[in-house]
Amino acid sequence: MDQESGRAVARGHARTKSNTSVGSNNPTRPRHTRSKSSKKLDSIYSDEATVAFIKRTLCPHQLTGPEGSRARNISKPLSELLPPLTSSNQVDLQLYALISIIIKDFIHAWYSKITPDHEFTDQVVHIIAHCTRALEQRIRAVDLEALIFDELPELIDSHVTAYRTAHSGSYTSLLVADPREIYHAINPHPALSPVPFEPGSLASSDQAENEAAWRQLLIQGVLSHLLPPEDLNNPPLRVLVTEIFSELIIGRGVCGNICEGWFIWDVVTKLLAIVRPPEPDVHQEPPPSPNRLEKFGLLADDSDDVEEPSAVTTTSPMDTLSGMFLQVMQYLFLAFISIRAFFTALSDAATLPPRTNSRADAIHADLDDNGSLYQQSTHDSTKRPILGMSLWSCCSHLLSLDLQMPWLTAMGSYIQWLLICSSWKVGYTNSRLDRLLSHHIRTKLLDLPARLPTILLLIRTNMFPNNSLGPGRVPPTPDQALELRAKCAAAIIAALPPIVVKQLFVGREEGDVQKQVESMLDVFGDAYLNKHLIVGIVDLIVVRLFPELEREGINAVLKRDESREEVRV
């Protein structure tokens, strides 16, 4: 009997194994596929593979020659073979990977057919390295807090306001203009004029020419302050670097797919998937194998000994009171811990350095009594407080809180006024709360040497798959774009806490909440309107990095180029 039962169990296990291996709904098969693809990506984008790719592309002449010297050059680090780009080796690694892709597909594709000489490529690399080092010095002088949390959200806020104004439909004229024309009238830009109503039309070609001219002037103005005079007087190098930055990086990258609505929705979905912690997979771990005694039925079944719960359970008033008491005590303990941590952090913030210099005047000294929060900022004025930046109003407009819950928007504005402008001044510039918030922002969010390598790697994996330009991503069909918008809306709803969703969308069912979030995402649905926002962001970043361009204007750049041409002739 023991042998027969053992053979029966063995046959059952074999049958189960064959069913799980042959079945089409096997949940383990996609996991094997994903693991292979992830291993392939790791092998392509790992640090060792990236270093080898950079050496093959930018240092091929140093990897040839006698066996001994070639082995030494292969084992050398990049810092000994190539000039440094920044002060961080990890950032240099990712930047050189991007430069290698651009040079391999944009320069070597035609230059290697002319001559095997590598001097021209080396000069291009040295020019780019000079530009990146100068850019790093300028980035250190930029107020990143104000740029990221105040000025950029202000541009997004103006984009949302102009979009809703253009699509509101409440116009006094019976002959309603096109929403693109209304938006362009609210946020005009010379690079995006005239308004292209149809692709391939005369207005569309004129707008493309104006955009190309804007890119050329922008890059020429930037290079005039970055490159040394000897490189500026070298026309082939200057033209080539200008074409790389204006056409390849800004033209194809920044003003290309990035402006498409489906691209923005897809990026938001991926970012939310990265930020959110992964949900546990119930199919990942197999159930525990039964005991050998249980397998052969040699253990007694204790299920009969367990008392079945009664169908109707009654709770006494004492149990209810004790449960309420425990819950209240938990909330009180949590509040005590939070308040204690908050005041401890405020006391530690007294030793933090101020955010402004001593010669600056207080921004609140000139505030009037009518409740105006801010005045026109000047060079000598202090920085705007963290609680008074445009990030909060931008989030409110993106969520349409001013339309759905105007009382909540008014309450938030009043609390903001109390914290900044009233006699309390808890959150005014350089207060303890303001310095504490600024310290956490600088140390946790704006730690560029720690975060830039991950961001650059994400850009490389998405824009240059397999370390090559390759064909561009096929634009999705309108139905596929709607699916991407729906996925983005679902990701946003899942990222918000349930209590926030319940309060924001009071009295709405799940389908109505999904539709409302999708209607909010329509603000980024038009590529031409999104291009206004992207172009404005590029202009703002360039002006903050190169304030000379704002003071001099583009005419000074053109005059310098004309004088340089005359001297060369």
XYZ file of C-alpha atoms in Angstrom:
569
model
C 0.000 0.000 0.000
C 2.830 2.394 0.832
C 4.454 1.794 -2.584
C 1.144 2.236 -4.405
C 0.334 5.458 -2.562
C 3.853 6.763 -3.246
C 3.527 5.996 -6.961
C 0.105 7.712 -7.004
C 1.519 10.805 -5.386
C 4.440 10.802 -7.842
C 2.040 10.513 -10.804
C -0.011 13.396 -9.354
C 3.068 15.562 -9.026
C 4.174 14.722 -12.561
C 0.713 15.532 -13.914
C 0.655 18.830 -12.024
C 4.113 19.693 -13.291
C 3.191 18.937 -16.893
C 0.012 20.987 -16.627
C 1.809 24.009 -15.224
C 4.527 23.802 -17.867
C 2.249 23.301 -20.854
C -0.668 25.508 -19.836
C -1.034 28.719 -21.778
C -2.019 30.734 -18.704
C 1.142 30.006 -16.808
C 1.959 33.107 -14.736
C 5.645 32.276 -14.531
C 6.352 32.582 -18.256
C 6.061 36.377 -18.493
C 8.317 36.654 -15.449
C 11.042 34.703 -17.258
C 10.629 36.961 -20.290
C 10.839 40.095 -18.161
C 13.904 38.823 -16.358
C 15.693 38.143 -19.659
C 14.839 41.597 -21.016
C 15.899 43.260 -17.771
C 19.186 41.342 -17.840
C 19.728 42.497 -21.419
C 19.067 46.117 -20.448
C 21.405 45.792 -17.484
C 24.111 44.439 -19.751
C 23.687 47.391 -22.141
C 23.333 50.234 -19.628
C 25.616 48.986 -16.850
C 28.639 51.087 -15.940
C 31.113 48.598 -17.411
C 29.241 48.385 -20.718
C 28.846 52.171 -20.816
C 32.579 52.716 -20.271
C 33.401 50.220 -23.026
C 30.948 51.913 -25.405
C 32.448 55.367 -24.696
C 35.999 54.115 -25.274
C 35.049 52.424 -28.557
C 33.365 55.605 -29.816
C 35.527 58.458 -28.503
C 38.910 56.763 -27.989
C 39.324 54.194 -30.795
C 42.813 55.451 -31.671
C 43.962 54.887 -28.087
C 42.745 51.285 -28.145
C 44.888 50.348 -31.136
C 48.610 49.756 -31.374
C 50.893 47.265 -29.640
C 49.327 44.696 -27.379
C 50.838 46.108 -24.188
C 49.818 49.744 -24.754
C 46.342 48.695 -25.900
C 45.797 46.650 -22.735
C 46.956 49.590 -20.612
C 44.601 52.006 -22.387
C 41.673 49.612 -22.053
C 42.218 49.360 -18.308
C 42.638 53.119 -17.872
C 39.709 55.043 -16.372
C 37.850 57.593 -18.461
C 39.283 60.472 -16.455
C 42.732 59.683 -17.945
C 41.508 59.311 -21.517
C 38.977 62.129 -21.810
C 38.760 65.638 -20.357
C 36.449 66.061 -17.351
C 32.979 67.395 -18.042
C 31.886 68.181 -14.493
C 33.132 67.685 -10.956
C 31.303 64.332 -10.620
C 32.564 61.130 -12.225
C 29.103 59.531 -12.309
C 27.626 62.547 -14.092
C 30.556 62.524 -16.534
C 29.899 58.858 -17.300
C 26.286 59.460 -18.309
C 27.081 62.689 -20.169
C 29.838 60.996 -22.160
C 27.434 58.186 -23.016
C 25.023 60.740 -24.508
C 27.866 62.531 -26.306
C 29.089 59.211 -27.708
C 25.655 58.443 -29.140
C 25.425 61.875 -30.777
C 28.952 61.757 -32.213
C 28.563 58.162 -33.403
C 25.325 58.813 -35.297
C 25.730 62.489 -36.178
C 29.457 62.881 -36.952
C 31.045 59.485 -37.517
C 28.265 58.568 -39.942
C 29.710 60.953 -42.554
C 33.152 61.984 -41.246
C 34.555 58.433 -41.178
C 33.786 58.153 -44.913
C 36.006 61.145 -45.624
C 39.058 60.435 -43.486
C 40.054 58.136 -40.601
C 41.553 61.135 -38.789
C 40.315 61.575 -35.210
C 41.554 65.119 -34.546
C 38.257 66.716 -35.539
C 36.283 64.480 -33.175
C 38.728 65.213 -30.363
C 38.277 68.951 -30.888
C 34.499 68.583 -30.748
C 34.787 66.628 -27.491
C 37.078 69.282 -25.989
C 34.692 72.057 -27.013
C 31.751 70.231 -25.413
C 33.827 69.614 -22.268
C 34.683 73.309 -22.085
C 30.993 74.184 -22.418
C 29.864 71.724 -19.738
C 32.472 72.947 -17.239
C 31.416 76.549 -17.824
C 27.756 75.516 -17.514
C 28.453 73.823 -14.193
C 29.920 77.031 -12.824
C 26.888 78.980 -13.981
C 24.471 76.403 -12.538
C 26.110 76.863 -9.136
C 25.228 80.563 -9.298
C 21.555 79.965 -10.224
C 18.888 80.020 -7.536
C 17.493 76.551 -8.210
C 14.846 76.879 -5.498
C 13.285 79.908 -7.144
C 13.681 78.426 -10.629
C 12.080 75.033 -9.901
C 9.511 75.936 -7.259
C 8.527 79.449 -8.315
C 9.345 80.451 -11.889
C 8.706 77.158 -13.693
C 5.358 76.557 -11.886
C 4.411 80.107 -12.812
C 4.919 79.264 -16.496
C 2.822 76.095 -16.098
C 0.141 78.096 -14.309
C -0.014 80.662 -17.121
C -0.219 77.801 -19.648
C -3.166 76.232 -17.797
C -4.941 79.588 -17.497
C -4.435 80.440 -21.186
C -5.581 76.975 -22.277
C -8.790 77.152 -20.258
C -9.449 80.687 -21.458
C -8.968 79.631 -25.084
C -11.295 76.632 -24.674
C -13.888 78.177 -22.397
C -16.219 79.069 -25.285
C -17.644 82.138 -23.569
C -16.799 84.795 -26.110
C -18.628 87.984 -26.892
C -18.096 87.591 -30.626
C -20.378 85.255 -32.534
C -17.515 84.404 -34.898
C -15.461 82.418 -32.400
C -11.753 82.230 -33.211
C -9.692 79.073 -33.146
C -8.445 78.109 -29.651
C -4.874 78.008 -30.933
C -5.155 81.589 -32.141
C -6.637 82.739 -28.815
C -3.910 80.946 -26.856
C -1.174 82.414 -29.076
C -2.645 85.873 -28.549
C -2.471 85.381 -24.766
C 1.042 83.844 -24.762
C 2.752 85.077 -27.937
C 6.212 83.920 -28.976
C 8.020 84.901 -32.206
C 9.280 81.341 -32.780
C 5.698 80.001 -32.891
C 4.196 82.589 -35.186
C 2.122 82.386 -37.378
C -0.354 79.888 -36.011
C -0.211 76.654 -38.081
C -3.839 75.643 -38.492
C -3.123 72.743 -40.869
C 0.061 70.678 -41.351
C 1.813 71.342 -44.630
C 0.233 74.763 -45.119
C 2.113 77.984 -45.827
C 1.634 79.145 -42.234
C 3.068 75.856 -40.975
C 6.228 76.211 -43.088
C 6.666 79.838 -41.992
C 6.317 78.835 -38.355
C 8.922 76.065 -38.823
C 11.361 78.598 -40.329
C 10.817 81.023 -37.450
C 11.361 78.216 -34.961
C 14.611 77.169 -36.668
C 15.829 80.785 -36.629
C 15.009 81.039 -32.917
C 16.998 77.881 -32.178
C 20.011 79.138 -34.128
C 20.002 82.550 -32.422
C 19.560 80.969 -29.013
C 22.491 78.581 -29.400
C 24.700 81.256 -30.973
C 24.035 83.533 -28.011
C 24.835 80.740 -25.568
C 28.038 79.694 -27.360
C 29.223 83.298 -27.554
C 29.457 83.276 -23.741
C 30.737 79.711 -23.360
C 33.348 79.127 -26.032
C 36.814 80.670 -25.937
C 37.691 83.157 -28.712
C 39.872 80.698 -30.660
C 36.978 78.257 -30.974
C 34.533 81.005 -31.898
C 36.842 82.006 -34.742
C 36.801 78.434 -36.104
C 33.735 78.405 -38.417
C 33.485 74.612 -39.034
C 33.579 73.752 -35.351
C 31.210 76.559 -34.388
C 28.713 75.629 -37.086
C 28.880 71.931 -36.229
C 28.394 72.487 -32.498
C 25.557 74.917 -33.242
C 23.844 72.362 -35.460
C 24.225 69.608 -32.866
C 22.657 71.661 -30.104
C 20.028 73.530 -32.141
C 18.783 70.807 -34.473
C 19.519 67.528 -32.712
C 19.046 68.384 -29.040
C 16.525 71.245 -29.103
C 14.895 70.613 -32.493
C 14.384 66.848 -32.340
C 14.462 66.356 -28.602
C 13.011 69.363 -26.790
C 10.658 70.669 -29.482
C 9.879 67.220 -30.908
C 8.020 64.425 -29.174
C 8.351 66.099 -25.784
C 5.662 68.581 -26.834
C 3.192 65.848 -27.754
C 0.391 65.248 -25.298
C 0.712 61.464 -25.400
C 4.433 61.760 -24.586
C 3.734 63.930 -21.530
C 1.043 61.527 -20.305
C 3.348 58.547 -20.786
C 6.201 60.262 -18.929
C 3.921 61.182 -16.009
C 2.700 57.582 -15.820
C 6.254 56.224 -15.755
C 7.393 58.748 -13.157
C 4.484 57.871 -10.885
C 5.296 54.182 -11.322
C 8.897 54.890 -10.260
C 7.897 57.019 -7.262
C 5.208 54.659 -5.958
C 6.429 51.564 -4.113
C 5.807 48.309 -6.009
C 2.734 46.364 -4.964
C 3.398 42.859 -3.671
C 2.770 40.157 -6.231
C 0.607 37.429 -4.791
C 1.687 35.053 -7.553
C 5.370 35.697 -6.927
C 5.793 33.333 -3.970
C 4.439 29.791 -4.271
C 2.320 28.499 -1.402
C 4.257 26.575 1.242
C 4.581 22.901 0.511
C 2.526 20.672 2.800
C 4.163 18.569 5.450
C 5.067 15.005 4.438
C 2.821 13.646 7.193
C -0.045 15.826 5.977
C 0.649 14.691 2.406
C -0.022 11.070 3.245
C -2.915 11.873 5.575
C -1.145 10.801 8.759
C -2.012 14.006 10.652
C -5.390 14.610 12.186
C -7.504 17.356 10.714
C -7.987 20.048 13.326
C -10.623 21.852 11.322
C -13.383 20.026 13.148
C -11.998 21.090 16.522
C -12.171 24.766 15.638
C -15.306 26.386 16.830
C -17.278 27.963 14.036
C -18.030 31.608 14.709
C -21.602 32.403 15.342
C -23.555 34.019 12.567
C -24.477 37.017 14.721
C -21.838 38.518 16.997
C -22.828 40.951 19.676
C -20.487 43.532 21.174
C -20.964 44.936 24.614
C -20.884 48.701 25.303
C -17.658 48.240 27.253
C -15.939 46.765 24.184
C -17.108 49.712 22.093
C -15.895 52.222 24.665
C -12.543 50.484 25.047
C -12.046 50.434 21.247
C -12.867 54.123 20.982
C -10.552 54.900 23.897
C -7.656 53.021 22.262
C -8.232 54.774 18.940
C -8.312 58.208 20.595
C -5.126 57.430 22.478
C -3.411 56.363 19.247
C -4.366 59.621 17.532
C -3.225 61.648 20.540
C 0.102 59.828 20.645
C 0.613 60.356 16.910
C -0.224 64.066 17.258
C 2.173 64.403 20.190
C 5.015 62.741 18.281
C 4.368 64.911 15.200
C 4.229 68.170 17.167
C 7.349 67.248 19.107
C 9.267 66.412 15.922
C 8.079 69.659 14.300
C 9.205 71.882 17.165
C 12.484 69.995 17.490
C 13.168 70.616 13.807
C 12.268 74.297 14.231
C 14.670 74.630 17.146
C 17.432 72.980 15.099
C 16.656 75.329 12.181
C 17.949 78.274 14.219
C 21.505 77.191 13.375
C 20.862 76.988 9.624
C 22.367 79.742 7.461
C 20.040 82.422 6.019
C 18.802 82.198 2.453
C 19.558 85.835 1.589
C 22.523 88.134 1.826
C 22.724 90.887 4.388
C 22.349 93.791 1.962
C 18.899 92.645 0.855
C 15.811 94.396 2.079
C 12.851 92.580 3.575
C 10.217 91.795 1.015
C 7.409 92.304 3.519
C 8.409 95.834 4.464
C 6.609 97.258 1.440
C 3.510 95.079 1.624
C 0.340 97.098 1.618
C -2.699 96.524 3.776
C -4.871 95.290 0.921
C -3.529 91.748 1.153
C -1.163 91.839 -1.837
C 1.310 89.072 -1.126
C 4.192 90.029 -3.351
C 5.797 93.015 -4.888
C 7.851 93.278 -8.047
C 11.117 91.528 -7.277
C 14.365 93.427 -7.852
C 18.002 92.477 -7.718
C 18.352 93.715 -4.129
C 15.155 92.188 -2.774
C 15.161 89.054 -0.708
C 14.132 85.691 -1.981
C 10.496 84.762 -2.006
C 9.517 82.557 0.941
C 8.998 78.875 0.263
C 5.367 79.016 1.381
C 4.727 81.923 -0.976
C 6.109 80.391 -4.169
C 3.990 79.704 -7.241
C 4.138 75.947 -6.792
C 1.105 75.918 -4.496
C -1.144 78.011 -6.760
C -0.004 75.961 -9.767
C -1.039 72.714 -8.068
C -4.368 74.295 -7.144
C -5.053 75.306 -10.751
C -3.956 71.942 -12.131
C -6.440 70.197 -9.814
C -9.114 72.832 -10.630
C -9.605 73.531 -6.944
C -10.579 77.109 -7.738
C -13.518 75.734 -9.763
C -14.477 72.689 -7.682
C -13.803 73.980 -4.157
C -13.416 77.767 -4.154
C -13.866 77.758 -0.382
C -10.803 75.528 -0.002
C -8.735 77.783 -2.272
C -9.811 80.847 -0.303
C -9.003 79.129 2.992
C -5.558 78.126 1.737
C -4.854 81.675 0.543
C -5.900 83.060 3.913
C -3.666 80.613 5.795
C -0.820 81.503 3.444
C -1.371 85.194 4.161
C -1.394 84.549 7.915
C 1.875 82.616 7.774
C 3.692 85.126 5.557
C 2.245 88.597 5.787
C 0.482 88.878 9.134
C 2.124 89.890 12.383
C 2.963 86.223 13.047
C 5.359 85.912 10.073
C 5.926 82.249 10.769
C 6.801 81.504 7.147
C 8.360 84.760 5.993
C 11.761 84.764 4.340
C 14.560 83.510 6.594
C 12.233 82.524 9.390
C 12.942 79.223 11.064
C 10.225 77.425 9.120
C 11.436 78.939 5.846
C 15.051 77.951 6.503
C 13.959 74.467 7.540
C 11.979 73.963 4.313
C 14.821 75.380 2.224
C 17.334 73.082 3.926
C 15.278 69.954 3.209
C 14.695 71.036 -0.399
C 18.389 71.606 -1.025
C 19.586 68.449 0.695
C 16.891 66.000 -0.450
C 15.456 67.307 -3.732
C 18.168 69.479 -5.278
C 21.149 67.223 -4.623
C 22.217 67.321 -8.277
C 25.401 65.178 -8.059
C 23.326 62.346 -6.566
C 20.236 62.669 -8.780
C 21.632 63.737 -12.162
C 23.140 60.338 -13.096
C 19.771 58.620 -12.640
C 17.987 61.315 -14.642
C 20.542 61.174 -17.469
C 20.350 57.380 -17.545
C 16.554 57.595 -17.777
C 16.863 60.050 -20.679
C 19.338 57.785 -22.465
C 17.243 54.654 -22.089
C 14.087 56.368 -23.367
C 15.460 58.617 -26.121
C 18.319 56.403 -27.342
C 17.383 52.725 -27.025
C 20.354 50.364 -27.436
C 22.709 53.398 -27.419
C 21.616 54.564 -30.842
C 19.384 57.211 -32.362
C 17.429 54.688 -34.363
C 13.976 55.381 -35.725
C 11.832 57.703 -33.701
C 8.953 56.416 -31.672
C 5.924 55.782 -33.824
C 3.248 58.281 -32.796
C 0.236 56.486 -31.375
C -3.125 56.566 -33.049
C -5.850 58.765 -31.533
C -7.339 55.735 -29.783
C -3.947 54.755 -28.371
C -3.381 58.327 -27.204
C -6.697 58.209 -25.349
C -5.582 54.958 -23.726
C -2.355 56.633 -22.573
C -4.386 59.495 -21.135
C -6.633 57.021 -19.305
C -3.589 55.195 -17.883
C -2.108 58.497 -16.740
C -5.372 59.462 -15.036
C -5.567 56.085 -13.318
C -1.942 56.417 -12.150
C -2.629 59.877 -10.713
C -5.727 58.657 -8.855
C -3.798 55.661 -7.484
C -0.930 57.909 -6.353
C -3.228 60.165 -4.310
C -4.284 59.033 -0.839
C -7.864 57.706 -0.777
C -8.973 60.377 1.687
C -7.691 63.118 -0.662
C -9.532 61.592 -3.634
C -12.677 61.330 -1.550
C -12.500 64.984 -0.518
C -11.534 66.319 -3.948
C -14.268 64.470 -5.805
C -17.114 64.509 -3.337
C -20.221 62.644 -4.421
C -18.709 61.274 -7.620
C -18.448 57.672 -8.652
C -15.216 56.030 -9.760
C -15.967 56.445 -13.453
C -16.799 60.124 -13.011
C -13.548 60.690 -11.131
C -11.616 59.043 -13.961
C -13.318 61.236 -16.570
C -12.685 64.400 -14.576
C -8.983 63.664 -14.190
C -8.779 62.941 -17.921
C -10.399 66.311 -18.645
C -7.722 67.934 -16.456
C -5.025 66.178 -18.488
C -6.462 67.664 -21.682
C -4.568 70.828 -20.741
C -1.497 69.101 -22.243
C -3.293 67.548 -25.193
C -2.338 70.007 -27.968
C 1.271 69.768 -29.173
C 1.340 73.317 -30.566
C 0.114 74.791 -27.289
C 2.539 72.616 -25.325
C 5.343 73.979 -27.486
C 4.614 77.445 -26.081
C 5.224 76.078 -22.610
C 8.396 74.176 -23.584
C 9.835 77.140 -25.485
C 9.091 79.412 -22.535
C 10.867 76.997 -20.200
C 13.924 76.894 -22.485
C 14.030 80.698 -22.662
C 13.732 80.984 -18.887
C 16.530 78.485 -18.215
C 18.833 80.160 -20.763
C 18.184 83.619 -19.309
C 18.843 82.398 -15.762
C 22.075 80.715 -16.851
C 23.149 83.632 -19.059
C 21.761 86.879 -17.640
C 23.992 88.738 -20.119
C 21.578 87.778 -22.904
C 18.691 89.424 -21.064
C 20.647 92.639 -20.577
C 22.244 92.792 -24.023
C 19.527 91.304 -26.171
C 19.909 89.235 -29.289
C 21.092 92.244 -31.344
C 24.405 92.253 -29.487
C 24.926 88.606 -30.464
C 24.241 89.379 -34.119
C 26.588 92.362 -34.066
C 29.365 90.261 -32.559
C 28.903 87.638 -35.266
C 29.010 90.303 -37.997
C 32.167 91.874 -36.573
C 33.779 88.432 -36.294
C 32.987 87.713 -39.951
C 34.427 91.069 -41.012
C 37.652 90.459 -39.095
C 38.045 87.022 -40.606
C 37.495 88.366 -44.146
